[in-house]
PDB file of C-alpha atoms in Angstrom:
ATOM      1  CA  UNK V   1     -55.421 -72.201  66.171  1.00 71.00           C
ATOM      2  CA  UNK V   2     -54.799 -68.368  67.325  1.00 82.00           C
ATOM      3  CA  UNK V   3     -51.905 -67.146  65.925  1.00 86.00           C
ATOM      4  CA  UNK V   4     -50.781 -64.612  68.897  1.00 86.00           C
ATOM      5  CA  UNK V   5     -52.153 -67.130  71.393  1.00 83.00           C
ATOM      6  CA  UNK V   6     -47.991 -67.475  72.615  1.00 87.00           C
ATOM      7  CA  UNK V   7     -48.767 -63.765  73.553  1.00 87.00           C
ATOM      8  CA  UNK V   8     -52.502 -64.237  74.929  1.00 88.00           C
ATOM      9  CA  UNK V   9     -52.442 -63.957  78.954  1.00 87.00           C
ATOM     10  CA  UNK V  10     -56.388 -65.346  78.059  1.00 85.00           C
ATOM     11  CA  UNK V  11     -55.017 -68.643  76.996  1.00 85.00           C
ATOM     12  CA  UNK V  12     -52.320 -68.785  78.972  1.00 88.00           C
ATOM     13  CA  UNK V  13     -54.665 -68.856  82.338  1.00 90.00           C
ATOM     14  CA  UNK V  14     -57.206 -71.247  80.548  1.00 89.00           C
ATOM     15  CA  UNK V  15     -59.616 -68.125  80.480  1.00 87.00           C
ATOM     16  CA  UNK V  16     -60.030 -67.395  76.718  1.00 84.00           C
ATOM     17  CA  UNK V  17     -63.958 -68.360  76.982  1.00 83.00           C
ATOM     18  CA  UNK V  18     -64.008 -65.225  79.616  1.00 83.00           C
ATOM     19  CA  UNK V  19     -63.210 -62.682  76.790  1.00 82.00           C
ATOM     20  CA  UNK V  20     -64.694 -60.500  74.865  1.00 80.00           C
ATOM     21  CA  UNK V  21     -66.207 -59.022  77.901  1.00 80.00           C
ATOM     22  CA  UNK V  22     -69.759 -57.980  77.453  1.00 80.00           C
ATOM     23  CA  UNK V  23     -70.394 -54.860  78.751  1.00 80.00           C
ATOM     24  CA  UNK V  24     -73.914 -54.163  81.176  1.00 81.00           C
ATOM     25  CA  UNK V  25     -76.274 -51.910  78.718  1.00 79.00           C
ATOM     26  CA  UNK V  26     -78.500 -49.536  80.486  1.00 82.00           C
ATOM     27  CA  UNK V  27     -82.140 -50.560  80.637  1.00 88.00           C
ATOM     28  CA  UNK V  28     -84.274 -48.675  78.144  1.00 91.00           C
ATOM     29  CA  UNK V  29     -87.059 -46.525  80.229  1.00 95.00           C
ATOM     30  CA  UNK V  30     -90.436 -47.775  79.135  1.00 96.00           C
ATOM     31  CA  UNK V  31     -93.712 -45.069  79.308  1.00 96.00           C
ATOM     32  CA  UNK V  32     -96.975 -45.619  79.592  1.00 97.00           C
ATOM     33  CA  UNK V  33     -99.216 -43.067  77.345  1.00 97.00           C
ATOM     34  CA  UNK V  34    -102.250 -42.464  76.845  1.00 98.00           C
ATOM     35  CA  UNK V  35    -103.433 -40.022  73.477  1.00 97.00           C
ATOM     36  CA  UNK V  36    -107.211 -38.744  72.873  1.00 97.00           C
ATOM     37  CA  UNK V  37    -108.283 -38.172  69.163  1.00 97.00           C
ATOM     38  CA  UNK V  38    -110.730 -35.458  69.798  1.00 97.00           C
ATOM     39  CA  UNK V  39    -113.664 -34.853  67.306  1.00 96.00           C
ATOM     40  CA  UNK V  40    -115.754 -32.119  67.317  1.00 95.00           C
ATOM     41  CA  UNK V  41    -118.272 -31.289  64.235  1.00 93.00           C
ATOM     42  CA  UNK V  42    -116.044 -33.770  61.631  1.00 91.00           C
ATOM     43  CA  UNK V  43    -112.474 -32.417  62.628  1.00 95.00           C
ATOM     44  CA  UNK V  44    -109.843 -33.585  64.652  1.00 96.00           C
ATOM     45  CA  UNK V  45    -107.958 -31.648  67.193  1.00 97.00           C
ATOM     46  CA  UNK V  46    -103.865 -31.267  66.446  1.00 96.00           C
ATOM     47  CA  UNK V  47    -101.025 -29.504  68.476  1.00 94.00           C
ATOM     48  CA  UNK V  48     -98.155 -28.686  67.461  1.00 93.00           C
ATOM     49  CA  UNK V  49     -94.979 -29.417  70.041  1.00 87.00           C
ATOM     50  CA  UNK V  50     -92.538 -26.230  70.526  1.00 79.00           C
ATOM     51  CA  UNK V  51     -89.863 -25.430  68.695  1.00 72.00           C
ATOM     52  CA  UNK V  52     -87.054 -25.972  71.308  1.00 76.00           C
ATOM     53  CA  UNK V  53     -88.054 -29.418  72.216  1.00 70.00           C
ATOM     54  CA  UNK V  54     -88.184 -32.885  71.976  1.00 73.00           C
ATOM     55  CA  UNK V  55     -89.323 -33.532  68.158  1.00 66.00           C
ATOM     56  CA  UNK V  56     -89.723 -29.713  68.241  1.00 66.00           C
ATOM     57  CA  UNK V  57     -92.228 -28.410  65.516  1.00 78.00           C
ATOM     58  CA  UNK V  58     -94.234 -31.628  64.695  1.00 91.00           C
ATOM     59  CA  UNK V  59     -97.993 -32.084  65.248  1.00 94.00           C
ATOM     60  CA  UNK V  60     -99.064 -34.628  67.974  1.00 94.00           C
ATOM     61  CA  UNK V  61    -102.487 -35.733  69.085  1.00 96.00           C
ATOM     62  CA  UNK V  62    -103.016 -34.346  73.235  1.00 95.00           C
ATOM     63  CA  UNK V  63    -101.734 -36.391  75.260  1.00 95.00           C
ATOM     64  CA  UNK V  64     -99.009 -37.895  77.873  1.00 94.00           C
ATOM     65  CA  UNK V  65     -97.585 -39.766  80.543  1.00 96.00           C
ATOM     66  CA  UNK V  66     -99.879 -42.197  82.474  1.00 97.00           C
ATOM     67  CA  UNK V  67     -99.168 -41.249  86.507  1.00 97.00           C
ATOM     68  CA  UNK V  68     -98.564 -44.577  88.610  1.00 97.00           C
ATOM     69  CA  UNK V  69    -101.953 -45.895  89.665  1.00 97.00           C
ATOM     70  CA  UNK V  70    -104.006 -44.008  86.719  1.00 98.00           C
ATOM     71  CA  UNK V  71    -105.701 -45.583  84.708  1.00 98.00           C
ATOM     72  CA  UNK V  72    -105.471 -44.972  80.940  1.00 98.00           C
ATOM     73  CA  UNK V  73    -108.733 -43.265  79.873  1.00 98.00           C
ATOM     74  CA  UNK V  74    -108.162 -41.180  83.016  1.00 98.00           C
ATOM     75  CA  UNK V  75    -104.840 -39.838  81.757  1.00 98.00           C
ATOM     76  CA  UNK V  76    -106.350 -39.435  78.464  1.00 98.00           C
ATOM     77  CA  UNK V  77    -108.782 -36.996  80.110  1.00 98.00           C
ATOM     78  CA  UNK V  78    -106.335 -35.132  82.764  1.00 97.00           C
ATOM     79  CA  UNK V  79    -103.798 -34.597  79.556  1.00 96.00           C
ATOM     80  CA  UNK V  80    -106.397 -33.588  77.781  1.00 96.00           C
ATOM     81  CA  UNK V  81    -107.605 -30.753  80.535  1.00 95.00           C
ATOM     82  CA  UNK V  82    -104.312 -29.867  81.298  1.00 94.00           C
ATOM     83  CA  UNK V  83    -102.907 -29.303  77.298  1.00 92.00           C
ATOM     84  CA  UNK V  84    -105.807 -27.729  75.670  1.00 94.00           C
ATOM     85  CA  UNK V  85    -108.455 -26.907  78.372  1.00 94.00           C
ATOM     86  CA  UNK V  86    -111.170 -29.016  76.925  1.00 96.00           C
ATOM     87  CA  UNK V  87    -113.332 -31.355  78.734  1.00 96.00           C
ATOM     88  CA  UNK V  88    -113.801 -34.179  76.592  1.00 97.00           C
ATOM     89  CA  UNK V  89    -115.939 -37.719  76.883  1.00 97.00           C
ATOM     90  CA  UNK V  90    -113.436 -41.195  76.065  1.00 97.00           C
ATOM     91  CA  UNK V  91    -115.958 -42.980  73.559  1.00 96.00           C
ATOM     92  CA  UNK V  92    -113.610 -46.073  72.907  1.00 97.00           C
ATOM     93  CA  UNK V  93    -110.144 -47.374  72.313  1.00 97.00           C
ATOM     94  CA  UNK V  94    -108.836 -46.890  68.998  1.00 96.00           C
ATOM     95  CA  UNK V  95    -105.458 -49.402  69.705  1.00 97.00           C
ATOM     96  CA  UNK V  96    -101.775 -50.198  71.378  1.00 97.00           C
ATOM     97  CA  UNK V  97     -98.772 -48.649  69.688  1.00 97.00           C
ATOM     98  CA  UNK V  98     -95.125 -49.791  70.977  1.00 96.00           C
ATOM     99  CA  UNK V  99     -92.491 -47.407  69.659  1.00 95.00           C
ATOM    100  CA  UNK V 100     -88.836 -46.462  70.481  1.00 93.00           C
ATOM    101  CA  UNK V 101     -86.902 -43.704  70.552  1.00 87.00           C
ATOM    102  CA  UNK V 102     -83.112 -43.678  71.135  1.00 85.00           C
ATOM    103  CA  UNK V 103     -83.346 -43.082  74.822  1.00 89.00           C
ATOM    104  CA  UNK V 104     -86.709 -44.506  75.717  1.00 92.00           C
ATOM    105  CA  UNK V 105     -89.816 -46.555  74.639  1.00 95.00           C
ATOM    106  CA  UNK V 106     -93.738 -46.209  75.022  1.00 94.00           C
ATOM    107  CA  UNK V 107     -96.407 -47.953  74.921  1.00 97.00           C
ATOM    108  CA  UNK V 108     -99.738 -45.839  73.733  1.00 97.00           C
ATOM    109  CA  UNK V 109    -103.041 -46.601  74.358  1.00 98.00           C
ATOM    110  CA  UNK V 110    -105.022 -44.379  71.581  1.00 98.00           C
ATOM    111  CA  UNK V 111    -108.355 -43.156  72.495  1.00 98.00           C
ATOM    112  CA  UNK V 112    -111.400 -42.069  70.102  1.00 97.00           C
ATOM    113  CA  UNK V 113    -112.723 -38.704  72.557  1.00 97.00           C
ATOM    114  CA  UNK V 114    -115.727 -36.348  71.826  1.00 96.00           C
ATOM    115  CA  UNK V 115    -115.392 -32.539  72.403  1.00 96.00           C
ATOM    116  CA  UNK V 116    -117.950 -32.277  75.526  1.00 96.00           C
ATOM    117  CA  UNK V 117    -117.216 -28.482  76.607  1.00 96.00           C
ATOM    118  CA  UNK V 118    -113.937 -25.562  76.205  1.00 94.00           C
ATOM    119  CA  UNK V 119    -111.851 -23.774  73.397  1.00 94.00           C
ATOM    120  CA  UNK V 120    -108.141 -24.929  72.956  1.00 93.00           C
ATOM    121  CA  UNK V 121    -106.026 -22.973  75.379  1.00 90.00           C
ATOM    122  CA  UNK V 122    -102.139 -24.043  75.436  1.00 81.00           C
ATOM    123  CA  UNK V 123     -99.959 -23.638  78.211  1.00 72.00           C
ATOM    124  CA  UNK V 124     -97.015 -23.402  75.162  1.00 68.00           C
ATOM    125  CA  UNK V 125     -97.388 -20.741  72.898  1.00 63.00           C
ATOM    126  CA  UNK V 126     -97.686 -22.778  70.058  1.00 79.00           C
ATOM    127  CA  UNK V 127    -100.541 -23.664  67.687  1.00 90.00           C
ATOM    128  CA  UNK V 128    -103.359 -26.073  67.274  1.00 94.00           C
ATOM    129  CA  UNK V 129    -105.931 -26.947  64.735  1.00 95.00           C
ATOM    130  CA  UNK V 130    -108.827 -28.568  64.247  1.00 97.00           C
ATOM    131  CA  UNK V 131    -108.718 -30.344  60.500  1.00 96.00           C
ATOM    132  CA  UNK V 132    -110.250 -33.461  58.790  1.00 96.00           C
ATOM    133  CA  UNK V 133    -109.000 -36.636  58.781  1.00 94.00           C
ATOM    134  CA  UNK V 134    -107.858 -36.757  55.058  1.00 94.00           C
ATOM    135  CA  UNK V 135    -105.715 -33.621  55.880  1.00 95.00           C
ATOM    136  CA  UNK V 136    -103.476 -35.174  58.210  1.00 95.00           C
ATOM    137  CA  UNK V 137    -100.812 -35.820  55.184  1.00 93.00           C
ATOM    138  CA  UNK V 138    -100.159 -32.365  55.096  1.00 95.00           C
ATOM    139  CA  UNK V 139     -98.886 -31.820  58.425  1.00 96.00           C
ATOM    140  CA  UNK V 140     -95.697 -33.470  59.809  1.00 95.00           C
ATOM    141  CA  UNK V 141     -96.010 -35.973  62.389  1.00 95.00           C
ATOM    142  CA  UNK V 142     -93.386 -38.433  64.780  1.00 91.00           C
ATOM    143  CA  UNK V 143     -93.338 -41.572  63.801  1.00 89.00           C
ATOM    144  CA  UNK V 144     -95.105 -43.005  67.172  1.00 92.00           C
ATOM    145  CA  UNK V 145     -98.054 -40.819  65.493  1.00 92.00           C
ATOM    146  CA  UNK V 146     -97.908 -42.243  61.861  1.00 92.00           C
ATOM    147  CA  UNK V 147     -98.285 -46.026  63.163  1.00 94.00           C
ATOM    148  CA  UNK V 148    -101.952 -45.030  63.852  1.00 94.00           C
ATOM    149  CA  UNK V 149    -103.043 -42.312  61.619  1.00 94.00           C
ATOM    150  CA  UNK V 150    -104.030 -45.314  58.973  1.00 92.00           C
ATOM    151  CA  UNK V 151    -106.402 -46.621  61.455  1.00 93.00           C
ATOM    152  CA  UNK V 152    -108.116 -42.581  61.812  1.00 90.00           C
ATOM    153  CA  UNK V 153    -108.664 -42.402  58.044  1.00 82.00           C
ATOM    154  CA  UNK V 154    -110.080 -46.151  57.412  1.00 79.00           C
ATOM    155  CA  UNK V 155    -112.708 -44.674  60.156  1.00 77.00           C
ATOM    156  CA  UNK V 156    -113.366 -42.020  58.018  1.00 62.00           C
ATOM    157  CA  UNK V 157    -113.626 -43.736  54.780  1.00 52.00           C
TER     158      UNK V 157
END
């Protein structure tokens, strides 16, 4: 039923069920995260990620890649000390967040922390804050952050 199948080397070598070709895609890269939501006296503690950078500009929660054998509340801390210099206590899990980027996925385990000890010091010259939960709208966040923001303010309601 082709119409240039006179012309089609495919059908002419019984292979037409070989073609199209589907080419190998490169396996997405998968990270494991872990973020702390740190409270201290009714606020929340935000960064903001520098300028030059991935999502450059936008506020984040601390936080970061989970080292092989770690295990997530213990990343939560060691990102914690190593972004913002403040010892902090993991009180519970808040949730799981999947999300994907173009060249990569993660998988975030959220935690609920308590400010135990330290002021914010950042490696980065850029800022922090610490602000309430119902001003989170006004500050722009990635998307990865905004699937779990909802679950911060029905906390605080």
């Amino acid at each position: 039923a082709c119409p240039v199948s006179a012309f089609c080397s495919a059908f002419s070598k019984n292979r037409v069920h070989a073609y199209p070709r589907r080419l190998n895609r490169k396996k997405i890269p998968v990270y494991a995260v872990a973020i702390g939501i740190i409270f201290r006296k009714g606020r929340t503690l935000i960064v903001q990620r520098r300028e030059d950078g991935f999502l450059g500009g936008l506020w984040e929660f601390p936080g970061g890649k989970i080292r092989p054998g770690e295990s997530a509340p213990d990343a939560c801390l060691r990102e914690i000390r190593e972004e913002v210099a403040l010892t902090v206590a993991v009180e519970k899990p808040l949730t799981r967040i999947r999300h994907g980027y173009t060249h990569f996925k993660i998988v975030a385990d959220i935690f609920i922390c308590r400010h135990l000890s330290g002021r914010v010091r950042r490696r980065a010259s850029t800022a922090h804050r610490w602000v309430k939960v119902h001003e989170l709208d006004r500050y722009p966040f990635p998307g990865a952050n905004r699937k779990f923001i909802p679950l911060l303010k029905g906390m605080a309601a």
